[in-house]
XYZ file of C-alpha atoms in Angstrom:
644
model
C 34.689 -57.417 22.652
C 32.152 -59.664 20.333
C 28.830 -60.648 22.435
C 27.923 -64.413 22.897
C 24.997 -66.464 20.823
C 23.018 -68.638 22.887
C 22.176 -71.615 21.359
C 18.497 -72.867 22.521
C 17.795 -76.788 23.364
C 14.629 -76.329 22.012
C 10.861 -75.588 21.957
C 11.299 -76.765 25.883
C 13.621 -74.314 26.265
C 11.740 -71.545 25.900
C 8.927 -70.699 28.001
C 6.053 -68.080 27.492
C 3.939 -66.461 29.548
C 0.192 -65.845 29.463
C -0.639 -62.211 28.523
C -3.440 -61.695 30.792
C -0.835 -60.653 34.230
C 1.682 -58.841 31.342
C -1.397 -56.639 29.846
C -0.439 -53.332 32.141
C 3.094 -54.148 32.685
C 4.377 -50.965 30.373
C 3.058 -49.015 32.346
C 2.911 -49.725 36.375
C 6.549 -50.717 36.261
C 10.287 -49.638 35.765
C 11.776 -50.722 32.723
C 14.297 -53.597 33.569
C 14.351 -55.949 36.218
C 12.702 -55.779 39.191
C 11.459 -57.818 42.263
C 8.023 -57.158 43.651
C 6.707 -57.807 46.575
C 5.279 -61.132 45.664
C 8.857 -62.816 45.399
C 8.045 -62.821 41.383
C 10.642 -60.738 38.868
C 9.562 -58.556 36.057
C 11.502 -58.146 33.398
C 10.511 -55.275 30.909
C 12.540 -53.714 27.561
C 11.835 -50.729 24.731
C 12.343 -52.947 21.671
C 10.404 -51.715 18.729
C 13.343 -52.420 16.149
C 12.753 -55.795 17.032
C 10.580 -58.752 15.898
C 11.073 -60.517 19.296
C 12.438 -60.459 22.296
C 13.987 -63.475 24.524
C 15.095 -63.613 27.407
C 18.094 -66.157 29.123
C 18.681 -66.353 32.718
C 21.883 -67.612 33.738
C 21.176 -69.971 36.513
C 22.185 -73.530 37.681
C 20.287 -74.938 35.481
C 19.762 -72.056 32.539
C 16.671 -71.519 30.509
C 15.261 -69.354 27.937
C 12.276 -67.772 27.987
C 10.376 -65.823 25.516
C 8.550 -62.067 25.843
C 5.246 -60.956 25.558
C 4.684 -58.141 22.792
C 3.328 -55.329 25.219
C 1.697 -51.952 23.435
C 4.157 -48.852 22.683
C 7.196 -51.666 21.258
C 7.957 -53.472 25.057
C 8.665 -57.022 25.338
C 8.089 -58.317 29.381
C 7.359 -60.886 31.966
C 6.819 -62.507 34.771
C 9.102 -64.768 36.553
C 9.098 -67.206 39.682
C 12.261 -68.236 41.211
C 14.322 -65.752 39.811
C 15.981 -63.620 43.108
C 18.162 -60.996 42.998
C 21.430 -61.681 41.881
C 21.022 -63.738 39.451
C 22.516 -63.309 35.748
C 20.196 -62.670 32.499
C 20.907 -61.583 29.025
C 18.507 -60.722 26.489
C 18.675 -62.191 23.375
C 18.439 -61.045 20.173
C 16.751 -62.362 16.716
C 20.148 -62.637 15.393
C 21.127 -64.996 18.031
C 23.144 -62.341 19.759
C 23.554 -62.624 23.562
C 23.424 -59.100 24.650
C 22.946 -57.005 28.531
C 19.231 -55.245 29.325
C 19.087 -51.439 28.208
C 17.840 -50.613 31.042
C 20.157 -53.099 33.327
C 20.772 -51.951 36.803
C 24.052 -53.715 37.692
C 26.903 -55.372 35.314
C 29.178 -56.955 37.249
C 31.266 -58.273 34.437
C 31.728 -54.905 32.447
C 29.684 -53.182 30.151
C 29.286 -56.421 27.884
C 28.714 -59.384 30.097
C 24.951 -60.092 31.603
C 23.155 -57.937 33.543
C 22.928 -58.592 36.604
C 18.971 -58.417 38.817
C 19.076 -55.820 42.123
C 16.901 -55.994 45.100
C 15.550 -53.071 46.292
C 15.847 -53.867 49.936
C 18.194 -51.887 52.082
C 18.054 -51.054 56.086
C 18.632 -47.234 56.120
C 19.464 -45.478 58.997
C 18.644 -41.975 57.988
C 15.069 -42.256 57.342
C 14.253 -39.102 58.203
C 16.403 -37.439 56.123
C 15.446 -34.088 54.660
C 17.317 -32.324 52.003
C 18.377 -28.336 52.409
C 17.489 -25.365 50.562
C 19.971 -24.690 47.749
C 20.619 -21.131 49.087
C 22.559 -22.971 52.362
C 24.611 -25.503 50.016
C 28.414 -25.663 49.364
C 29.164 -28.269 47.045
C 32.329 -30.219 46.353
C 32.619 -32.229 43.658
C 34.671 -35.418 43.586
C 35.243 -37.979 40.942
C 34.966 -41.602 43.122
C 37.915 -43.217 40.885
C 40.334 -40.606 42.162
C 39.144 -39.323 45.297
C 41.356 -42.403 46.941
C 44.028 -44.630 46.458
C 41.550 -47.717 46.140
C 38.947 -45.211 43.842
C 35.530 -46.461 45.178
C 32.587 -45.124 47.288
C 32.717 -47.422 49.845
C 36.919 -46.247 50.422
C 35.214 -42.283 49.559
C 33.432 -42.656 53.578
C 36.375 -42.060 55.263
C 37.108 -38.867 54.044
C 33.109 -37.602 54.202
C 33.691 -36.014 58.060
C 37.124 -34.332 56.541
C 34.470 -32.788 54.155
C 31.842 -31.954 57.098
C 34.552 -30.288 59.239
C 35.440 -28.190 56.372
C 32.345 -26.918 55.842
C 30.919 -28.498 52.898
C 27.267 -29.165 52.837
C 26.669 -31.563 49.850
C 28.702 -34.188 47.372
C 28.433 -33.843 43.798
C 30.003 -36.990 42.507
C 30.897 -37.111 38.508
C 28.732 -39.761 37.077
C 28.496 -43.760 37.862
C 26.423 -44.857 35.076
C 28.580 -48.129 33.991
C 30.722 -47.315 31.540
C 33.975 -49.812 29.621
C 36.858 -50.523 31.371
C 37.704 -49.181 34.926
C 39.269 -45.709 34.155
C 36.909 -43.122 32.654
C 35.646 -39.807 33.760
C 32.238 -40.964 33.482
C 30.819 -39.135 30.956
C 31.227 -42.314 28.633
C 28.346 -44.395 30.534
C 26.630 -46.488 28.141
C 23.775 -47.432 30.727
C 21.796 -45.117 32.453
C 20.651 -47.118 35.398
C 23.574 -49.438 36.250
C 25.906 -48.128 38.789
C 30.116 -48.306 37.766
C 30.643 -52.414 39.116
C 34.436 -51.195 39.437
C 33.236 -48.118 41.946
C 30.995 -50.923 44.200
C 27.786 -51.116 42.687
C 24.508 -50.096 43.761
C 24.731 -51.138 47.245
C 28.027 -49.294 47.399
C 26.011 -46.091 46.531
C 23.402 -46.440 49.026
C 26.065 -46.633 51.673
C 27.624 -44.096 50.575
C 24.507 -41.631 50.565
C 23.397 -42.453 54.086
C 26.836 -42.749 55.245
C 26.297 -38.957 53.992
C 23.510 -38.198 55.205
C 24.033 -39.584 58.871
C 26.731 -36.777 58.732
C 24.413 -33.876 57.701
C 26.400 -34.185 54.285
C 24.096 -33.971 51.052
C 24.799 -35.553 48.176
C 24.349 -34.582 44.149
C 24.749 -36.835 41.194
C 25.859 -35.852 38.096
C 23.771 -37.567 35.117
C 24.878 -37.420 31.339
C 21.582 -37.383 29.293
C 22.916 -35.672 26.304
C 24.746 -38.867 24.743
C 26.094 -42.228 25.520
C 29.289 -43.241 25.225
C 31.114 -45.214 22.318
C 32.257 -48.581 23.858
C 29.430 -50.783 24.886
C 26.209 -48.796 23.843
C 23.712 -51.420 22.694
C 20.459 -48.755 22.827
C 20.683 -48.411 19.247
C 20.063 -52.170 18.681
C 16.429 -52.434 20.811
C 14.578 -48.661 19.367
C 15.227 -45.364 18.539
C 17.018 -44.041 21.035
C 19.099 -41.656 18.669
C 18.278 -39.060 15.966
C 20.226 -38.056 12.835
C 18.010 -34.609 12.754
C 20.841 -33.173 14.928
C 24.802 -34.054 15.903
C 26.517 -33.456 19.412
C 30.604 -33.207 19.586
C 30.230 -36.484 21.044
C 28.546 -38.661 18.822
C 24.677 -39.297 17.700
C 21.678 -37.096 19.561
C 19.643 -38.056 22.034
C 15.745 -38.617 20.689
C 13.517 -37.081 22.723
C 11.998 -34.869 19.883
C 11.459 -37.371 16.910
C 9.470 -40.241 16.457
C 9.342 -43.040 19.103
C 10.917 -40.451 21.729
C 8.046 -40.551 24.319
C 9.637 -43.589 25.378
C 13.288 -42.653 25.290
C 12.277 -39.865 27.386
C 10.399 -42.441 29.961
C 14.027 -43.960 29.620
C 15.930 -41.103 30.864
C 13.299 -39.477 33.615
C 12.713 -43.462 34.942
C 16.837 -43.170 35.260
C 16.467 -39.617 36.839
C 13.294 -40.744 39.506
C 15.368 -44.209 39.937
C 18.630 -41.943 42.055
C 16.332 -40.090 43.594
C 13.577 -42.595 45.173
C 15.628 -45.539 45.499
C 19.065 -44.362 46.372
C 17.560 -40.946 48.472
C 20.529 -38.514 46.414
C 19.516 -35.180 47.128
C 20.013 -33.255 43.220
C 21.204 -33.879 39.835
C 23.076 -32.090 37.916
C 22.595 -32.724 34.226
C 25.059 -32.410 32.069
C 25.439 -30.402 29.053
C 21.702 -29.417 28.274
C 22.620 -27.741 25.316
C 23.269 -30.851 23.903
C 20.062 -31.969 24.297
C 18.250 -30.621 21.069
C 14.558 -30.358 20.960
C 11.830 -28.680 19.300
C 8.445 -30.057 20.853
C 6.452 -28.002 22.559
C 6.871 -29.841 25.761
C 10.528 -29.897 26.101
C 11.589 -32.804 27.166
C 13.759 -30.849 30.361
C 11.161 -29.088 31.003
C 9.325 -32.487 31.870
C 12.491 -34.282 33.692
C 12.813 -31.262 36.314
C 9.012 -32.009 36.700
C 9.107 -35.149 37.313
C 11.834 -35.254 39.632
C 10.790 -32.604 41.842
C 7.011 -34.430 41.889
C 8.782 -37.417 42.474
C 11.053 -35.047 45.773
C 7.664 -33.879 47.007
C 5.699 -37.618 47.088
C 8.268 -38.784 49.090
C 7.812 -35.846 51.234
C 11.292 -34.484 50.698
C 13.122 -31.713 48.334
C 15.382 -32.713 45.503
C 17.447 -29.932 43.477
C 18.550 -30.210 39.457
C 21.266 -28.087 38.496
C 21.965 -27.502 34.731
C 25.471 -27.271 33.082
C 24.112 -25.002 30.316
C 26.319 -22.218 28.008
C 23.549 -21.003 26.756
C 23.427 -17.884 28.648
C 19.710 -18.576 28.760
C 18.090 -17.390 32.116
C 14.628 -19.322 30.424
C 16.830 -22.528 31.998
C 16.557 -21.856 35.774
C 13.532 -19.614 35.320
C 10.401 -22.193 36.733
C 7.602 -23.145 34.037
C 5.291 -20.860 34.736
C 7.516 -18.107 33.825
C 7.748 -19.808 30.622
C 11.639 -21.758 31.472
C 12.927 -25.491 31.722
C 12.157 -24.924 35.235
C 15.778 -26.244 36.529
C 16.546 -24.725 40.218
C 20.116 -23.841 39.580
C 23.428 -23.885 36.859
C 26.549 -24.005 36.705
C 27.953 -20.364 35.825
C 31.515 -20.339 33.427
C 31.300 -17.111 32.811
C 32.247 -16.691 36.482
C 35.064 -18.870 36.218
C 36.664 -17.356 33.203
C 36.349 -13.574 33.779
C 38.282 -14.699 37.176
C 40.426 -17.152 35.964
C 42.049 -14.674 32.729
C 42.230 -11.680 35.136
C 44.693 -14.422 37.111
C 46.295 -15.847 34.011
C 45.809 -13.526 31.382
C 44.957 -16.439 28.837
C 43.039 -14.923 25.809
C 42.929 -18.610 23.557
C 39.700 -20.582 23.008
C 36.466 -19.177 24.895
C 39.107 -17.295 27.424
C 39.062 -14.757 24.640
C 35.454 -13.170 25.471
C 36.511 -12.631 29.137
C 39.535 -10.728 30.444
C 38.683 -7.361 32.400
C 37.955 -6.324 35.322
C 34.346 -5.386 33.877
C 33.844 -8.761 32.810
C 34.423 -10.071 36.808
C 32.712 -6.718 37.958
C 29.503 -7.672 35.887
C 29.418 -11.573 36.644
C 29.528 -11.219 40.565
C 26.908 -8.015 39.870
C 24.666 -10.006 37.237
C 25.744 -13.547 36.965
C 25.304 -14.031 32.699
C 28.406 -11.636 31.982
C 26.678 -11.753 28.344
C 23.352 -10.746 27.930
C 23.204 -10.096 23.973
C 26.147 -8.802 23.580
C 28.773 -9.950 20.630
C 31.009 -12.880 21.494
C 34.382 -13.031 19.475
C 34.537 -17.192 20.396
C 31.120 -17.277 18.850
C 30.997 -14.792 16.034
C 27.255 -13.890 17.215
C 25.474 -11.951 19.409
C 25.406 -14.262 23.174
C 22.793 -14.582 25.661
C 20.367 -12.792 27.532
C 19.358 -10.879 30.234
C 18.651 -12.339 33.775
C 17.245 -9.201 36.097
C 14.971 -12.144 37.895
C 17.269 -14.708 38.414
C 18.484 -15.284 42.371
C 22.578 -15.819 43.160
C 21.720 -19.238 44.407
C 21.017 -20.102 40.837
C 24.261 -19.722 40.183
C 27.257 -22.227 41.166
C 30.435 -20.739 40.609
C 33.838 -22.091 41.143
C 37.421 -21.013 40.735
C 38.260 -24.725 39.691
C 35.755 -28.172 38.112
C 36.426 -31.017 36.184
C 35.737 -29.568 33.379
C 38.228 -26.461 33.209
C 40.903 -28.429 34.868
C 40.733 -31.877 32.583
C 39.820 -30.010 29.541
C 43.390 -28.503 29.756
C 46.186 -30.853 27.456
C 47.838 -32.075 30.746
C 45.215 -31.408 33.052
C 46.876 -28.878 35.042
C 45.377 -27.293 38.324
C 45.574 -24.159 39.156
C 48.256 -24.230 41.602
C 50.082 -25.535 39.188
C 49.562 -21.824 37.027
C 48.958 -19.218 39.850
C 50.743 -17.932 42.840
C 49.097 -19.218 45.903
C 48.476 -15.584 46.887
C 46.695 -15.631 43.396
C 44.988 -18.813 44.763
C 43.842 -17.225 47.888
C 42.006 -14.369 46.325
C 40.215 -16.821 43.687
C 38.965 -18.968 46.912
C 37.638 -15.525 48.367
C 36.243 -14.585 45.410
C 34.341 -17.844 44.938
C 33.094 -18.465 48.552
C 32.121 -14.624 49.781
C 30.101 -14.299 46.447
C 27.047 -14.491 46.807
C 25.992 -17.238 44.339
C 26.809 -21.410 45.177
C 29.688 -22.469 46.055
C 31.687 -25.268 44.521
C 34.974 -26.941 45.001
C 36.480 -29.587 43.214
C 38.494 -32.123 45.115
C 41.677 -31.143 46.446
C 40.907 -27.518 45.688
C 40.842 -27.220 49.985
C 44.897 -27.084 49.713
C 46.384 -25.988 46.977
C 46.473 -29.719 45.489
C 49.401 -29.766 42.429
C 47.460 -33.112 41.436
C 46.848 -33.016 37.585
C 43.024 -34.484 36.185
C 43.605 -35.021 32.939
C 40.980 -37.155 30.900
C 41.674 -40.956 31.062
C 40.020 -43.525 29.740
C 40.292 -47.425 29.493
C 38.373 -49.111 26.559
C 39.091 -52.436 25.321
C 38.584 -51.325 21.446
C 42.286 -50.071 19.874
C 41.191 -48.398 17.234
C 38.596 -46.153 20.058
C 41.524 -45.668 21.427
C 43.462 -43.635 18.598
C 40.284 -41.514 17.740
C 40.131 -40.714 21.399
C 44.202 -39.541 21.317
C 43.037 -37.129 17.747
C 40.036 -35.937 19.475
C 41.748 -34.555 22.630
C 44.468 -33.092 19.779
C 41.754 -31.647 17.565
C 40.090 -30.298 20.819
C 42.950 -28.513 22.412
C 43.925 -26.847 18.626
C 42.230 -23.914 19.331
C 44.148 -22.614 23.184
C 47.661 -23.814 21.087
C 49.173 -25.226 23.772
C 52.663 -26.464 23.475
C 53.546 -30.010 23.674
C 51.715 -33.354 23.682
C 48.903 -33.920 26.073
C 49.322 -37.667 28.348
C 48.062 -40.409 26.655
C 44.402 -40.851 28.204
C 44.462 -44.667 27.888
C 47.841 -44.791 29.505
C 46.921 -46.147 33.274
C 49.748 -43.600 34.718
C 47.544 -40.850 33.685
C 44.938 -41.774 35.544
C 47.142 -42.593 38.745
C 48.404 -38.749 38.397
C 45.037 -37.856 39.076
C 44.782 -39.360 42.317
C 44.827 -37.552 45.650
C 47.735 -37.685 48.123
C 45.706 -37.593 51.559
C 48.848 -37.235 53.219
C 49.577 -33.700 51.889
C 46.221 -31.777 53.256
C 47.904 -31.109 56.631
C 50.967 -30.174 56.071
C 53.190 -27.172 54.764
C 51.738 -24.870 52.763
C 48.710 -27.665 51.934
C 47.631 -26.538 55.521
C 48.011 -23.032 55.321
C 45.652 -22.665 52.033
C 43.345 -25.377 54.494
C 42.926 -23.117 56.861
C 41.886 -20.570 54.585
C 39.261 -22.732 52.987
C 38.156 -23.491 56.931
C 37.832 -20.086 57.336
C 35.926 -18.397 54.720
C 34.068 -20.953 54.396
C 33.007 -20.466 58.358
C 32.479 -16.972 57.441
C 29.736 -17.841 54.770
C 27.996 -19.952 57.653
C 27.821 -18.221 60.522
C 28.098 -14.307 59.245
C 24.273 -13.101 58.161
C 25.189 -11.198 55.081
C 27.204 -13.589 53.403
C 24.771 -16.381 54.466
C 22.063 -14.500 52.470
C 21.804 -15.255 48.943
C 18.015 -14.710 48.410
C 18.317 -11.467 45.963
C 20.841 -9.477 43.672
C 22.250 -7.215 46.697
C 25.873 -6.659 45.523
C 27.023 -3.486 44.308
C 30.441 -2.496 42.648
C 31.930 0.777 44.151
C 33.644 3.495 42.963
C 36.241 5.326 44.550
C 33.497 7.620 46.180
C 31.253 5.080 47.552
C 28.573 4.499 44.988
C 27.440 1.678 43.405
C 29.320 1.885 39.988
C 29.328 -0.582 36.487
C 33.019 -1.217 36.619
C 36.504 -1.518 39.024
C 38.165 0.809 41.368
C 41.604 2.347 39.675
C 44.685 -0.204 40.194
C 43.177 -3.289 39.903
C 40.849 -3.694 42.378
C 36.960 -4.229 42.717
C 35.631 -3.338 45.702
C 32.199 -5.236 46.354
C 29.350 -4.223 48.675
C 26.540 -6.625 49.715
C 23.809 -5.591 53.125
C 21.125 -8.131 53.990
C 20.137 -9.783 57.017
C 21.054 -6.569 59.249
C 24.524 -6.932 58.241
C 26.711 -4.951 55.563
C 29.953 -6.139 53.662
C 32.721 -5.078 51.554
C 34.865 -7.473 50.115
C 38.196 -5.400 48.449
C 39.959 -8.140 46.010
C 42.770 -6.728 44.406
C 43.963 -8.660 41.216
C 46.655 -6.606 40.451
C 50.281 -7.382 40.776
C 51.262 -4.211 42.738
C 50.353 -3.278 46.795
C 46.846 -0.769 46.868
C 46.398 1.663 48.850
C 42.410 3.019 49.234
C 40.085 4.333 51.294
C 37.145 2.543 53.102
C 33.827 3.805 51.575
C 31.974 6.461 53.938
C 28.614 4.220 53.754
C 28.360 2.557 57.386
C 29.971 4.140 60.712
C 32.559 1.418 61.143
C 33.628 -1.533 59.884
C 35.365 -5.231 61.995
C 37.820 -6.733 59.856
C 36.883 -10.792 59.314
C 39.829 -11.807 56.557
C 42.851 -11.042 55.001
C 43.991 -13.341 52.738
C 47.894 -11.807 52.911
C 47.644 -13.242 56.950
C 50.707 -15.409 58.282
C 48.353 -18.366 59.073
C 46.947 -18.745 55.445
C 50.732 -18.725 54.236
C 50.722 -15.249 53.478
C 53.148 -12.314 54.063
C 51.814 -11.329 57.003
C 48.289 -8.485 57.609
C 48.526 -4.856 59.286
C 45.160 -5.077 59.134
C 43.690 -3.019 61.823
C 40.898 -4.607 64.162
C 38.779 -2.045 63.899
C 38.106 -0.039 60.536
C 36.621 3.670 60.676
C 35.126 4.996 57.484
C 36.796 6.388 55.692
C 40.386 5.252 57.091
C 42.990 4.163 54.520
C 44.117 0.616 54.683
C 46.937 -1.763 52.226
C 45.826 -4.613 50.350
C 48.626 -6.131 49.569
C 49.336 -8.259 45.569
C 46.917 -10.580 44.408
C 44.711 -10.431 48.361
C 41.376 -9.748 49.670
C 40.268 -7.956 52.555
C 36.913 -8.377 53.908
C 35.138 -5.931 56.564
C 31.998 -6.430 58.407
C 29.632 -3.933 59.992
C 26.466 -5.325 61.884
C 23.678 -2.828 62.465
C 22.532 -3.198 65.944
C-alpha cells in the first residue's frame, strides 16, 4: 500500500533541537527510538541519501520535529514527553511518511507507523546462564504454525513438553517484521522488530523468560543476507544494498562497498539487541554464503566477535550458528586460525547423504549423494566433499577440516528448508516407512554431532510445511508463484505446488497437538524420548569433544566404507565407555557378528522394538563379543560397553 503524506501546518509545527546534546549521538546510542534513563526519548536514523529528515509524532496533539544532521550520514534528536507506546514516522523530502528502518515494533504492519518501545521487563530468571554447545539438542519451530493460535504466548504452554522430551534449546525461525501475517519469516524487512502478529517484542521476552525458567535455551534465526520484497524502505534512506553482487532473493546487502560501515552497524546492532535486551542464547545466521564480502575484515567475523563480546560483558554465553553450503571449515574456525568465528554450522551433507539412502532421490543437489560411503564419510568427518568434483555444481567443492569438532556440526533428518523446499512441503513421514523414520532418528540423535529436530518430527507428523506468504501486492504474489515453479524444475517433481498465497496452504502446516500421543505417533514419540535419554545419560554418546567415530569393517577394523548388506557399523569410545551403532539401510534383514573389540556388550536400543511401533526385537540383554545378531530391515541397534 502507498505511504501517507504528512501536511505540515507551518513553521511553528517544526521544532529544531540544539546540536550540543546530539553531538555524540551516533556513537553513544543505538539506532531507532529509545527511551533514556532521564525519561526523554532519542531518535537516530542513518539516512545519507536524504537532504533532510523530519520526525512526525502521532500523539493526541501530533507534531513534527526536524532532525539534526550528524556525522557519517546520521540524523537525530532527543525529545521529552514521548513515552513508550507513542507512534511515529519519518517524513521524507518528497513528503512521504515512512516507518523507521530500525523500528522496534510495527503494530499496524510494514507500512504503518513505528512505535516507541520501552526496554523494561521483570525477568524471573535473572541468573540464567546459557550452556555449552556440546550439550545442546535443538528444536526448530515456526511460531505461526507451532500452535493453532500462531503466537509466542500460545507457544509457552507447549515448552514443558519439549523439555520433558529431552530438548535443551528451541530454535525460533525468523521473527523480524514481514508483510502480512503468514510467512516463513525470511521475507522480513525490519531487522529490529518482532513480528506484530506473533505478539511483538513483549511477547518474545515472555517466551524467553518462560523457556529459561524450564532450563530451555533460545536460539533465534536471523536473516542478514537479504531483505523481503514488500515493505523494504531501506533504499530510501541509504546505501544498504550493492549492485556488485546479487542473491537468489534480490539485491545483496552492502557489507564491503561505499557506505558499508554503517550498514554493518545496522545489522550488528540488530544482533546485539537480541543478546542483551531479549536474552537470546544464540543466533542462527541464515545463508552466510549469500553475504558477499571481499574486505580485509569480513563482516561475519565482526558479527561473531561482537556477539561473543557482548555476551561475555553480560556474564553470559552466546553461540552463533551459520547456515553455509560452502563446505568451508573457515566458517567455523576461530579468528586466530583465519576463520569467521562461528561456533557451529548446519551440515546439509549429513542430511543429503541420509535422505538419499532412504528415498533413492537423485535430482537437484541429491545427485551428489546416495551411497553408503557418502553417509559413512559424513559420520566420520562431517563434510562429504572436501575438494572432490561435485556433479551438481560441476566443479570441485569443499575443503577438509580435520581440526573441526563434532559439536560444531548441527545435523538433522529434516528442517524447514529440506521439507518446505519440496514442491508440496511433504514430510519424511509421508514419503518413507515408519521403520525408515526410526532409523533416521537413531542416525541423527546417536551421532557425535549436535542434533536438531524440526517441530512435529518427534511424533512422526505428516503435516506438510509448504512455503507460504501473505503479501499485499498481487504482482508480487504472481512473481512468487513463478519463482517457486522455476525452483522446482531441477527436481522434475510432477503436479502443481500449493498456492503460497492461499490461507489453506498455511493452515495445512499448523501442527495438530492432539495426534502427539496417539497410536503410531505415540510410539514414535517413545522412541525419541528413549534416544534423547540415551544421548543425555550415556557418556560415550553425550561426549562430543573430538571426532572419535570409526566406521568398522567385518573384522572390526576402521574402514572408509560400509559393511556388506547395506549396514554401517559405527564405533565410538569416550569417557570410559564404548558404543557400537549398527544402521541397516537395506530392505532385508542382516546377520552380523559383533566385532571383538571389547569383552562384552549390553543392548541399549533396537528401533524394531514393539514399544516403538516395530515388529519386535529378539536382541538379548547381554551380547558377547563375536556373537551373531540380526538386524531387521531399516533398523538401528545400539550396544554399549562400560569399561568399569
